[in-house]
XYZ file of C-alpha atoms in Angstrom:
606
model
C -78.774 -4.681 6.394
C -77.016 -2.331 9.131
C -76.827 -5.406 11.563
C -74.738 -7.131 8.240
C -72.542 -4.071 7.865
C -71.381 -4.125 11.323
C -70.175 -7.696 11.260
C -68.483 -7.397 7.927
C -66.687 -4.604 9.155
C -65.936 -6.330 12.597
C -65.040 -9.393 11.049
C -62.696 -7.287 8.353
C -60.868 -5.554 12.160
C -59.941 -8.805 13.184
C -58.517 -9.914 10.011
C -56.613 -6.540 10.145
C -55.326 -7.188 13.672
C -54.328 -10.853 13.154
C -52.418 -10.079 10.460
C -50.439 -6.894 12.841
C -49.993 -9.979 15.081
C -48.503 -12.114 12.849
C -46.057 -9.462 11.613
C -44.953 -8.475 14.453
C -44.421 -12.356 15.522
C -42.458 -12.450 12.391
C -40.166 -9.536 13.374
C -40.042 -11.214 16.646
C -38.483 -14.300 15.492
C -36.344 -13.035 12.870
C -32.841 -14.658 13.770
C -30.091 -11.886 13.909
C -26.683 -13.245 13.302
C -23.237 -11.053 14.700
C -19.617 -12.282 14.906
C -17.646 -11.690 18.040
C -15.593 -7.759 18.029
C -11.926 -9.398 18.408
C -10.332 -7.429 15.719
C -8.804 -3.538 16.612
C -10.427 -1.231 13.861
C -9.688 1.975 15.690
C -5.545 0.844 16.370
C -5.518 1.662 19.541
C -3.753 -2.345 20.831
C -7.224 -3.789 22.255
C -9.560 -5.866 21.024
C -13.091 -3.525 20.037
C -14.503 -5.826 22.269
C -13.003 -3.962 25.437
C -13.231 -0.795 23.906
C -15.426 2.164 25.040
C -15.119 4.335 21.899
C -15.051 3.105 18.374
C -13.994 3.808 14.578
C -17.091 3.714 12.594
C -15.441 4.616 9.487
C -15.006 1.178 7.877
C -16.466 -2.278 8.263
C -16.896 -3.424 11.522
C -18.825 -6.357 12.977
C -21.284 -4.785 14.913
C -25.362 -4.660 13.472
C -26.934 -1.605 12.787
C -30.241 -1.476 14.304
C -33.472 0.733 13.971
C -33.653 3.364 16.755
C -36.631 3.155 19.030
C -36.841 1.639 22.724
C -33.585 -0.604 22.729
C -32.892 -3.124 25.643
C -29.950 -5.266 25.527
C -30.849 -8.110 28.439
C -27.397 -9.857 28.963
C -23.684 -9.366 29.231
C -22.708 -10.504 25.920
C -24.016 -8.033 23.980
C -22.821 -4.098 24.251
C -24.610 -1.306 22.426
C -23.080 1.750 20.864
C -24.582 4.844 18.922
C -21.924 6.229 16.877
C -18.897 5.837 17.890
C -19.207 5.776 21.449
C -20.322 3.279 23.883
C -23.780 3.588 26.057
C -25.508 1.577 28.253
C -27.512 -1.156 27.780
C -30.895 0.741 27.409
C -31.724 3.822 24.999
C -33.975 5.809 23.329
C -33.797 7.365 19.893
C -35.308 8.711 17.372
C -36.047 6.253 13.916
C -33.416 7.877 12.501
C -30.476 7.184 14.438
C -29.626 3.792 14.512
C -27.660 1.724 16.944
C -24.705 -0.764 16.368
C -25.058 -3.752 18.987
C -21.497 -5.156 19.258
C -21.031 -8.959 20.777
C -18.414 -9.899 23.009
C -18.833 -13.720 23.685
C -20.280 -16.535 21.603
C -23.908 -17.387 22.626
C -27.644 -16.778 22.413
C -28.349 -13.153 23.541
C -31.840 -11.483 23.538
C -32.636 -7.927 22.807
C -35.639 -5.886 22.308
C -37.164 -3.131 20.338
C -39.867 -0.956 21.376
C -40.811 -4.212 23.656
C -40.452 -6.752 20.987
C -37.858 -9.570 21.801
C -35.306 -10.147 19.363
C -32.483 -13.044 19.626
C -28.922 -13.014 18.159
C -26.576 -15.618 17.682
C -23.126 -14.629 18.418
C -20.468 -16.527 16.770
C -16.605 -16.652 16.509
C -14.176 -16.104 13.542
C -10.656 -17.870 13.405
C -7.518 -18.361 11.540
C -6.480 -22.196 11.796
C -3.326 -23.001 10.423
C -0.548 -25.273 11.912
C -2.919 -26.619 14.680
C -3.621 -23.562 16.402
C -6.912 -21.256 15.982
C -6.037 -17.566 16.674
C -8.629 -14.891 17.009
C -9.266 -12.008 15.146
C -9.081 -13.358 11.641
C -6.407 -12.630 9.322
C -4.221 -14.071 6.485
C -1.176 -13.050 4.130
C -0.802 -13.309 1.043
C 0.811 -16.692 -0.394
C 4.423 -16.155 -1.520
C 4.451 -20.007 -2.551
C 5.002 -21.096 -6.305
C 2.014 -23.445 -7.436
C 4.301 -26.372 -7.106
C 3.917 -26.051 -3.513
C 0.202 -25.884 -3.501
C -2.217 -28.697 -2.301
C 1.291 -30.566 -0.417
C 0.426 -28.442 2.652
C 3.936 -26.433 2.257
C 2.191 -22.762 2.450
C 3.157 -21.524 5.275
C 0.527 -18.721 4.701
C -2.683 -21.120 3.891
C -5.079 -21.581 6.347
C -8.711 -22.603 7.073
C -11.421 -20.384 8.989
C -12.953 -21.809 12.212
C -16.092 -20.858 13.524
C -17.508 -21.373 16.963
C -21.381 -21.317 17.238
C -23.730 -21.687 20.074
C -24.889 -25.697 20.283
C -27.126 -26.374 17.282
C -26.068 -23.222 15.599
C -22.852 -23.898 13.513
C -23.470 -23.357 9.751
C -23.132 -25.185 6.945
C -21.427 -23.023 4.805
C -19.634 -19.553 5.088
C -18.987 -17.116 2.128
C -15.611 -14.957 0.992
C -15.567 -11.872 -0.727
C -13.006 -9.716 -1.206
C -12.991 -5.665 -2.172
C -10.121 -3.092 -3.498
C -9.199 -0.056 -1.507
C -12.458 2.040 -3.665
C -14.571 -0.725 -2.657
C -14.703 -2.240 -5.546
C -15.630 -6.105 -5.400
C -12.410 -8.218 -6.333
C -13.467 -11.611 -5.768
C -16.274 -14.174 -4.065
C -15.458 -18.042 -2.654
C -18.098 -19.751 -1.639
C -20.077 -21.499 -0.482
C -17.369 -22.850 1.875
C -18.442 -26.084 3.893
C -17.761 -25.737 7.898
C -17.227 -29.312 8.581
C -17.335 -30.295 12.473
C -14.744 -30.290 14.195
C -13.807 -30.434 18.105
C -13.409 -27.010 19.663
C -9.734 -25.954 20.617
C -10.846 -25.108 24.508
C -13.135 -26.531 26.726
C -16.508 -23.662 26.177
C -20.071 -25.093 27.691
C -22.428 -25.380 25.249
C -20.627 -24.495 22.175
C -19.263 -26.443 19.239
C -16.925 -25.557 16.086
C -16.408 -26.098 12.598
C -13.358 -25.632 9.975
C -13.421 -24.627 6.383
C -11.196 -26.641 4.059
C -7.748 -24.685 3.662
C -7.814 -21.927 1.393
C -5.023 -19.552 0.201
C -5.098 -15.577 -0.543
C -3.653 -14.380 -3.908
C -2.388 -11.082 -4.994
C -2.780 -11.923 -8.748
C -5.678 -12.942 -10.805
C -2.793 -15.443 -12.874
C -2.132 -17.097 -9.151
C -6.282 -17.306 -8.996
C -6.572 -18.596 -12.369
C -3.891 -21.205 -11.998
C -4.923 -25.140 -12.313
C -3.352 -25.631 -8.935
C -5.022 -22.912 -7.416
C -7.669 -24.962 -5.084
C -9.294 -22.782 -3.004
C -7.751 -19.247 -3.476
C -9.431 -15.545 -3.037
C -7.948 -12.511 -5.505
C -7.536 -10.111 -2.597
C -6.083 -6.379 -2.818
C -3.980 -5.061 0.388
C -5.408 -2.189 1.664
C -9.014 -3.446 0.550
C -10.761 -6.105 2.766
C -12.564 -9.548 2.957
C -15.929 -9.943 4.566
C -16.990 -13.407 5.738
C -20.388 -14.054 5.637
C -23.192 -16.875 6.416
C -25.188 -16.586 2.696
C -24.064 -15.317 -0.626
C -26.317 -11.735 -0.502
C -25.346 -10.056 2.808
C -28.757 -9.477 4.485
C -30.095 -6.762 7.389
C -29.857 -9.577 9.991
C -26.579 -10.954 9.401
C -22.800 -9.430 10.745
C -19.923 -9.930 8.493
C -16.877 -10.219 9.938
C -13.643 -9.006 8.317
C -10.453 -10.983 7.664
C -7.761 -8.756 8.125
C -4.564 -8.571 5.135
C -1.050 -8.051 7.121
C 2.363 -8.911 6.654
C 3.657 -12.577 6.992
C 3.353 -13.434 10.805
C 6.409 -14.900 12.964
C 6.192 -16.261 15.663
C 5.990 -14.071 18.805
C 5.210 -11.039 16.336
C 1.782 -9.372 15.730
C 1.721 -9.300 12.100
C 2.378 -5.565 10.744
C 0.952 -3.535 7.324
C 2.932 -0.879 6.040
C 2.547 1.895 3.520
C 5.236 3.344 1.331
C 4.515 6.864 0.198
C 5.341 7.523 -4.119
C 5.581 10.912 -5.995
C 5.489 9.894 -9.997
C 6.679 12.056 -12.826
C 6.141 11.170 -16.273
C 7.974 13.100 -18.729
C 7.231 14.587 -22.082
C 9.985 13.839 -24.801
C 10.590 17.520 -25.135
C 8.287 21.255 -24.166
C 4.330 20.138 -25.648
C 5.314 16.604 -26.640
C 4.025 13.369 -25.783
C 4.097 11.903 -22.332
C 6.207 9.088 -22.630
C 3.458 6.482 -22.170
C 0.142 6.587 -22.873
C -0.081 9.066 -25.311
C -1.948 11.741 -23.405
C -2.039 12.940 -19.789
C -4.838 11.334 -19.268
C -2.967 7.608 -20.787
C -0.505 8.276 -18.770
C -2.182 8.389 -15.559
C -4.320 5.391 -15.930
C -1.318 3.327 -17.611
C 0.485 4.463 -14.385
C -2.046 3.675 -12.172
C -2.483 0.113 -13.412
C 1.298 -0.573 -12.958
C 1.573 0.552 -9.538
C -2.032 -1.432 -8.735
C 0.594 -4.910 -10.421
C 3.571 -3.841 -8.501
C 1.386 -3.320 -4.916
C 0.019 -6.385 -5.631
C 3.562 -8.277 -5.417
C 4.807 -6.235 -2.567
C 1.299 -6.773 -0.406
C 2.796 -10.438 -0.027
C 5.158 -8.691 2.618
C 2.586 -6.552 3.798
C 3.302 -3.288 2.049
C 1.053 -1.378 0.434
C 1.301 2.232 -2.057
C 0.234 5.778 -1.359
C 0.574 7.331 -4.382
C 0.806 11.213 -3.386
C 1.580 12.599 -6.538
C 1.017 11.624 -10.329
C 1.607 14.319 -12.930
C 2.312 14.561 -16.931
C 5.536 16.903 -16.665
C 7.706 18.903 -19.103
C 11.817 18.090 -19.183
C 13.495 20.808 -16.552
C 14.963 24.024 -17.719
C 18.929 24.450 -17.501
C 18.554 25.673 -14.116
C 21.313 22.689 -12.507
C 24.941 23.898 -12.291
C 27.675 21.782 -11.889
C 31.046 22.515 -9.891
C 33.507 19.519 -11.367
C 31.171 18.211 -14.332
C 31.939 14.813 -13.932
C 35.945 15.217 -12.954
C 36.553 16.832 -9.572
C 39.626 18.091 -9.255
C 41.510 21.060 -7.664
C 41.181 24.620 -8.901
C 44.376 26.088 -10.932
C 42.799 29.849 -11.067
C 40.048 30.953 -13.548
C 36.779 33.001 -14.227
C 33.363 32.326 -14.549
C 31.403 33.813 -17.171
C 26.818 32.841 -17.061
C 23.502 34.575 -17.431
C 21.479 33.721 -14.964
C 17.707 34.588 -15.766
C 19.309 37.169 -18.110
C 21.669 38.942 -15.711
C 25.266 38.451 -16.397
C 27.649 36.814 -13.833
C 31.068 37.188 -13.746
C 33.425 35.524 -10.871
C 36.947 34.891 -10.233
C 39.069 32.324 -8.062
C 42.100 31.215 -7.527
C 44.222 28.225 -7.435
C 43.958 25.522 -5.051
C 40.614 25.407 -4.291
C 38.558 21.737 -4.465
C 35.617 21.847 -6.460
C 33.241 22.209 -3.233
C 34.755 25.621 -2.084
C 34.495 27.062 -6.034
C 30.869 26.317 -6.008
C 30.372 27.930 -2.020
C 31.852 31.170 -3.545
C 29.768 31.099 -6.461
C 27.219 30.423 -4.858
C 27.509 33.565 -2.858
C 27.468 35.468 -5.708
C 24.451 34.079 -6.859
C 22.536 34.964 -4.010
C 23.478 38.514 -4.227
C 21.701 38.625 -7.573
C 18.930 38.209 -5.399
C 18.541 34.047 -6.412
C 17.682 31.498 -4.144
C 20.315 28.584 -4.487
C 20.020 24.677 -3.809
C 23.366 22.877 -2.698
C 24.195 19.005 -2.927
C 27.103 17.262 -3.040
C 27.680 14.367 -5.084
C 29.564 11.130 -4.671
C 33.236 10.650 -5.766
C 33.002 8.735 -9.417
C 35.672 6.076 -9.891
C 37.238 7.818 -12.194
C 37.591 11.379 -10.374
C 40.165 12.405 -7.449
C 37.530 14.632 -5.746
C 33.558 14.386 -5.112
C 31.738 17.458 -7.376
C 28.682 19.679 -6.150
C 25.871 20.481 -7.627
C 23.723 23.894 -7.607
C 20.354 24.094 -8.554
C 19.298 28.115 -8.800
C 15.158 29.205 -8.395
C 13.415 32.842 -7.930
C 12.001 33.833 -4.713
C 9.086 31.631 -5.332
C 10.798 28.367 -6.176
C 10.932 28.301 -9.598
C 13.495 26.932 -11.750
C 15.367 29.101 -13.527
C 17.135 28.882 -16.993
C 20.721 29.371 -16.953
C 22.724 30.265 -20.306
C 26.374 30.606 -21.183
C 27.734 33.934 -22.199
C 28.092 33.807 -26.281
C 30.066 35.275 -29.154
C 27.862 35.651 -31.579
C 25.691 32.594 -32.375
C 28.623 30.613 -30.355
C 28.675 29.992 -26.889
C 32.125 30.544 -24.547
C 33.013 28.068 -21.875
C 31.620 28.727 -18.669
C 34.683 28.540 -16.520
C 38.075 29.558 -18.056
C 39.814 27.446 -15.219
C 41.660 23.927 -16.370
C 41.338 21.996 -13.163
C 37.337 22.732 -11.945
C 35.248 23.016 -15.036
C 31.738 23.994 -14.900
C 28.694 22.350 -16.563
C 25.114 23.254 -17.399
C 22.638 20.194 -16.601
C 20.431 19.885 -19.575
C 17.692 17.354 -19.903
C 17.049 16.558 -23.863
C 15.303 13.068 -23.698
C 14.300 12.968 -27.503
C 18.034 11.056 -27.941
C 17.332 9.102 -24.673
C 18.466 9.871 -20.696
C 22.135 9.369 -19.938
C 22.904 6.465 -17.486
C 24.956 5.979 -15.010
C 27.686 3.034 -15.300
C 29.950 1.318 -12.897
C 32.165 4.423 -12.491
C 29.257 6.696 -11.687
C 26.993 4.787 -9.885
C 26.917 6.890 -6.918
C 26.842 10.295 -8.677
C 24.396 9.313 -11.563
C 25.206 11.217 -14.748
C 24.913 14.863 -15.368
C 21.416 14.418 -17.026
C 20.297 12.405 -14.264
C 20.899 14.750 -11.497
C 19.421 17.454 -13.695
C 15.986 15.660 -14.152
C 15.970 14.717 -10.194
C 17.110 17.409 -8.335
C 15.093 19.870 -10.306
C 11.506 17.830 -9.662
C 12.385 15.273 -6.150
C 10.672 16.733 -3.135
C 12.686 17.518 -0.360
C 11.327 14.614 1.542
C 13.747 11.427 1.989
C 11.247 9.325 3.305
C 9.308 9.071 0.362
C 10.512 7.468 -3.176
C 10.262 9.308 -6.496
C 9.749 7.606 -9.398
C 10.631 9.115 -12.874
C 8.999 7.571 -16.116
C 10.998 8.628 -18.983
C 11.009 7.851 -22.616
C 13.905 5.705 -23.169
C 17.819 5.549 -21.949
C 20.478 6.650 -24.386
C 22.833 3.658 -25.867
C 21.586 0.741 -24.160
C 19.029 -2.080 -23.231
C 18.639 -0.183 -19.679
C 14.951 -0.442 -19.022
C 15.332 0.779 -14.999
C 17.493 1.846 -12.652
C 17.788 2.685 -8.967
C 19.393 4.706 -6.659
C 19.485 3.603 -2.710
C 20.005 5.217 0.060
C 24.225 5.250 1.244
C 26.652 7.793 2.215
C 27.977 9.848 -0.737
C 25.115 9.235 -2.997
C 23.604 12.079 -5.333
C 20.482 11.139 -5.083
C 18.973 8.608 -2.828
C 15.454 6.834 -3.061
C 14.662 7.326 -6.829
C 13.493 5.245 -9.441
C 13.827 5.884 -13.349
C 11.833 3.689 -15.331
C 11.519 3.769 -19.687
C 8.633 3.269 -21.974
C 10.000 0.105 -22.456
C 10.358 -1.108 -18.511
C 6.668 0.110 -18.390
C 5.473 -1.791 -21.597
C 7.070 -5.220 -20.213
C 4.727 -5.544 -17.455
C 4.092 -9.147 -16.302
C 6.780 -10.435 -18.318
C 9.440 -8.254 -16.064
C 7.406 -6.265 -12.932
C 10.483 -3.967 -13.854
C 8.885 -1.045 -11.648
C 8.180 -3.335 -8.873
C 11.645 -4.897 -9.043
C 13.121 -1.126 -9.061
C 11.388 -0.786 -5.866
C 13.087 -3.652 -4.816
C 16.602 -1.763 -4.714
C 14.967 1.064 -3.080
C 13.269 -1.085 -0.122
C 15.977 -3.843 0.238
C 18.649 -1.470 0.357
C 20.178 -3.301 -2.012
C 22.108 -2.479 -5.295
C 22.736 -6.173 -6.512
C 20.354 -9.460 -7.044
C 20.409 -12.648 -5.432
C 21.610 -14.848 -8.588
C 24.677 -12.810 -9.293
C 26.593 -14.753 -6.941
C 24.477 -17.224 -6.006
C 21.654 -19.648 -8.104
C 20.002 -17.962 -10.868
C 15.679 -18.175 -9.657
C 14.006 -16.737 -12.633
C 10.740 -16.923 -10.467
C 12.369 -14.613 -7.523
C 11.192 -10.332 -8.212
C 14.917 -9.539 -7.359
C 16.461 -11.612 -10.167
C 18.280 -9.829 -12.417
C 17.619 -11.340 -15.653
C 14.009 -12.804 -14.955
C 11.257 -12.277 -17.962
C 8.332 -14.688 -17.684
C 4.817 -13.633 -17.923
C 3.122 -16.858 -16.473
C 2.669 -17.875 -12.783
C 6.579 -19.045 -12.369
C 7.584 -15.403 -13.735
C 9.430 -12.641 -11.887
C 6.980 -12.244 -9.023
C 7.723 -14.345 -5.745
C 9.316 -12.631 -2.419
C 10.710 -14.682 0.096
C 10.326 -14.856 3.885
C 13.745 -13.703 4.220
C 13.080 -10.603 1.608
C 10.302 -9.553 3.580
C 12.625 -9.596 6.492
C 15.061 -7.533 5.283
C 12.338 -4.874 4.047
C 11.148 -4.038 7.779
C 14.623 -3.978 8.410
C 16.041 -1.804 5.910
C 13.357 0.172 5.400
C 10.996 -0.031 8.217
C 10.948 2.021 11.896
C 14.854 1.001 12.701
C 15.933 2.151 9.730
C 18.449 4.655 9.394
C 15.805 6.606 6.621
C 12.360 5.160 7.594
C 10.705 4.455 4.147
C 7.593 1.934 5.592
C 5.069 3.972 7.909
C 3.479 0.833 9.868
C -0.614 1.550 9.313
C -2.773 -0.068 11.885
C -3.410 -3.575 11.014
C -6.864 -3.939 12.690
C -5.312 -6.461 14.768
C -4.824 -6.222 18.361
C -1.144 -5.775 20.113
C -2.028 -9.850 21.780
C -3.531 -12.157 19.086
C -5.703 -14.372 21.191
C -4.280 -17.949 20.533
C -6.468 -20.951 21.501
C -5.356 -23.362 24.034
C -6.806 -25.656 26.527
C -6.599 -23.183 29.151
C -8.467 -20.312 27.696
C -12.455 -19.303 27.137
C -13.916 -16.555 25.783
């Protein structure tokens, strides 16, 4: 019976160690999959496969590995832990794993605590036009469906692969994420169909996708003539994968989102920095969309998300810096001039400021700029801090006006307040040629607007409700959301950066430009101005394109509605607005593409 016992439990050993044999065989012949590094994720102009030090913030192609007794055995395979490069063997504890990183296509081995391991290296490329160019990226299609399928988009493309022989795939898989990670869109399975490699390579053979097309808008995805297009967000990213769940074993390599490419030109992504305001109607009233603060923000947030979407097909995308539910100013905005500039012929000024009277006299034959300098002065002595601006000339005034805004110590705005007789309030400046005004914002009968005459000035109102909340920052746009405009079917309006202007790089948008969304992109086409530099639209002197963002009288909610940019408007925006610019407004971001694109020709390997 003991004699039995003993085999059994023999016999049950060997069954345990088979099985530890066959498992570890398993792990053994596991096939590991990793795409070439050509992309630039840490932006410093070389490929990651050159690198030394890495960015392991985001995605990135390399595999994360177990720790334990790591030996990469050739020279196509690197090894990092962390961010920084080591050599090919280490040692480390389970719980620091190691990214292996490949920098040519091919078989490579590697081991783990002794056991051999193989990966199979592969290559990622855009092909478009006849040429495959490494790292992968695409922009987004500015093309009307019309074009689609005729092989007109300049930005479709198809994704080559090159693969060790016998290794190509079958099939690759798109998905595509938002800036918070969220997952946008999947295409797939795509079928690699063979294809002669671009440059001569020993023992290597490629494959192309058919030609697929990236899309800002889920109405451009959703379209008929859509074929093969991915809803992608700038700022977000694409992975491209061998199998529709992402496993352990298999790299995913990233299709980068830039600006249209030229030739010569390393495509560029830019970001444009916002500060929003929404204003109450009056002191505790409603925002003027979405009903409460919290409305507002995510009504807000959803119309910047439409109008980034139409700008990322020039490469731009939106920090938003600043979002806030605000109250209308206090009367803390004097004006030297009002609207009239003219010269002095003597007079007095008479104003409370925070409750402390202000008297001051001048005489004649001053302009409107050297009344407000010596008043001014005499703020200052109250012991105010004071804002100066000059304002453009209107066309119907002989001199330009200025502007003072007056705060405490600490930057608030105060309330200025004309003296009164009684229950009625005098004049604040006794003197017929310069007048003085208080800048009052009261948006419950709608915001003043500028006209033709006053274009460069803005209105009163205006400049009260945007010099009393813009930053001092020029290089970043304010937007103002406001509940209507008085006496009109103004739904937006601009102001651009030029000499004389008031106010430069502001927006003002209504309830109603808000509420028109798709139908008008009215904020995105108020951008427009801002980042064209550009005060008209393309069809008022030349052919009326409903489907162009800059048209002036576009409303269309479907696919041929106000949403297209042109090569040549995403020209003039790095131009006007970019690095060279007189006022920078684009900050160029790095693209996670190298300063060389590696473009495939006979002459070149890997």
């Amino acid at each position: 019976m003991k004699l039995r016992r003993i085999v059994g439990c023999l016999l049950l050993s060997g069954i345990a160690l088979s099985i530890s044999a066959t498992d570890r065989a398993r792990a053994a012949s596991t096939p590991w999959t990793v795409w070439v590094d050509d992309d630039d994720d840490d932006g410093d102009g070389q490929p990651d496969r050159v690198a030394s030090e890495l960015d392991t913030s985001g995605l990135d192609e390399r595999l994360r590995v177990a720790g334990g007794r790591l030996d990469l055995g050739g020279e196509g395979l690197r090894l990092f832990v962390g961010s920084k490069l080591v050599t090919s063997k280490a040692s480390l504890p389970r719980s620091k794993p190691a990214l292996i990183q490949a920098r040519a296509v091919g078989r490579w081995s590697f081991s783990v605590d002794g056991e051999s391991q193989q990966v199979t290296a592969l290559r990622a490329y855009r092909v478009a036009a006849g040429k495959w160019i490494a790292p992968l990226f695409a922009s987004v299609s500015r093309e009307r469906p019309g074009a689609w399928g005729s092989g007109q988009d300049p930005e479709a493309f198809a994704v080559g692969v090159r693969a060790p022989m016998g290794a190509l795939p079958k099939q690759i898989w798109l998905r595509s994420y938002s800036q918070t990670k969220r997952e946008l869109d999947v295409r797939g399975p795509l079928t690699l169909r063979p294809r002669p490699c671009p440059s001569a390579q020993a023992q290597t053979e490629c494959g192309v996708s058919e030609s697929l097309r990236l899309v800002a808008t889920n109405v451009d995805r959703a379209h008929p003539k859509a074929g093969l297009a991915l809803q992608v967000e700038l700022g977000g990213h694409v992975e491209l994968g061998l199998s529709e769940h992402p496993s352990d074993h298999s790299g995913r390599q990233e299709l980068h989102l830039v600006a249209p490419g030229e030739t010569g030109k390393t495509p560029r992504v830019g970001q444009v920095r916002l500060r929003v305001h929404v204003l109450r109607q009056g002191a505790g009233g409603s925002p003027a969309v979405g009903g409460t603060s919290e409305g507002a923000e995510r009504v807000m947030r959803r119309e910047l998300r439409d109008s980034a979407a139409l700008w990322s097909q020039c490469g731009l995308r939106f920090a938003v810096e600043q979002l806030k539910v605000v109250e209308p100013p206090p009367s803390g905005l004097l004006s030297i001039g009002c609207e009239q500039g003219a010269m002095s012929a003597g007079g007095v000024l008479q104003l409370n400021v925070a409750d402390r009277p202000l008297q001051l006299s001048w005489p004649a034959g001053l302009d409107p700029r050297q009344v407000a300098v010596r008043i001014r002065a005499a703020i200052e002595r109250l012991g105010f801090a004071v804002e100066f601006s000059d304002n453009g000339r209107s066309g119907y005034s002989d001199l330009p006006t200025v502007d003072l805004l007056v705060r405490d110590k600490q930057g608030k705005l105060l309330s200025l307040t004309a003296v009164t007789d009684g229950e009625r309030p005098r004049p604040l400046s006794s003197d017929a040629g310069v007048s003085v005004c208080l800048g009052e914002v009261a948006l419950r009968d709608g915001l003043d607007h500028f006209d033709d005459f006053n274009a460069s000035s803005g209105t009163l109102e205006e400049r009260s409700l945007v010099k009393a909340l813009q930053d001092g920052d020029p290089a970043s746009i304010d937007l103002f959301v406001v509940p209507s405009f008085a006496s009109s079917g103004r739904i937006g309006e601009s102001f651009i950066y030029s000499a004389g202007s008031s106010m430069r790089n502001v927006l003002i948008v209504d309830r109603a430009g808000i509420r028109a969304g798709s139908r008008s992109y009215v904020l995105a086409h108020e951008l427009g101005h801002v980042l064209l530099d550009m005060p008209g639209h393309p069809d008022d002197f030349g052919v009326d394109d409903p489907g162009r963002l800059m048209d002036s009288d576009a409303s269309e909610s479907s696919v041929f509605g106000p949403r297209r940019l042109s090569l040549e408007d995403c020209r003039r925006v790095w131009s006007q607005s970019g690095a060279a610019a007189p006022l920078p407004l684009i900050q160029e971001v790095a693209s996670g593409l190298p300063k060389q694109l590696l473009v495939e020709s006979p002459s070149s390997d890997d």
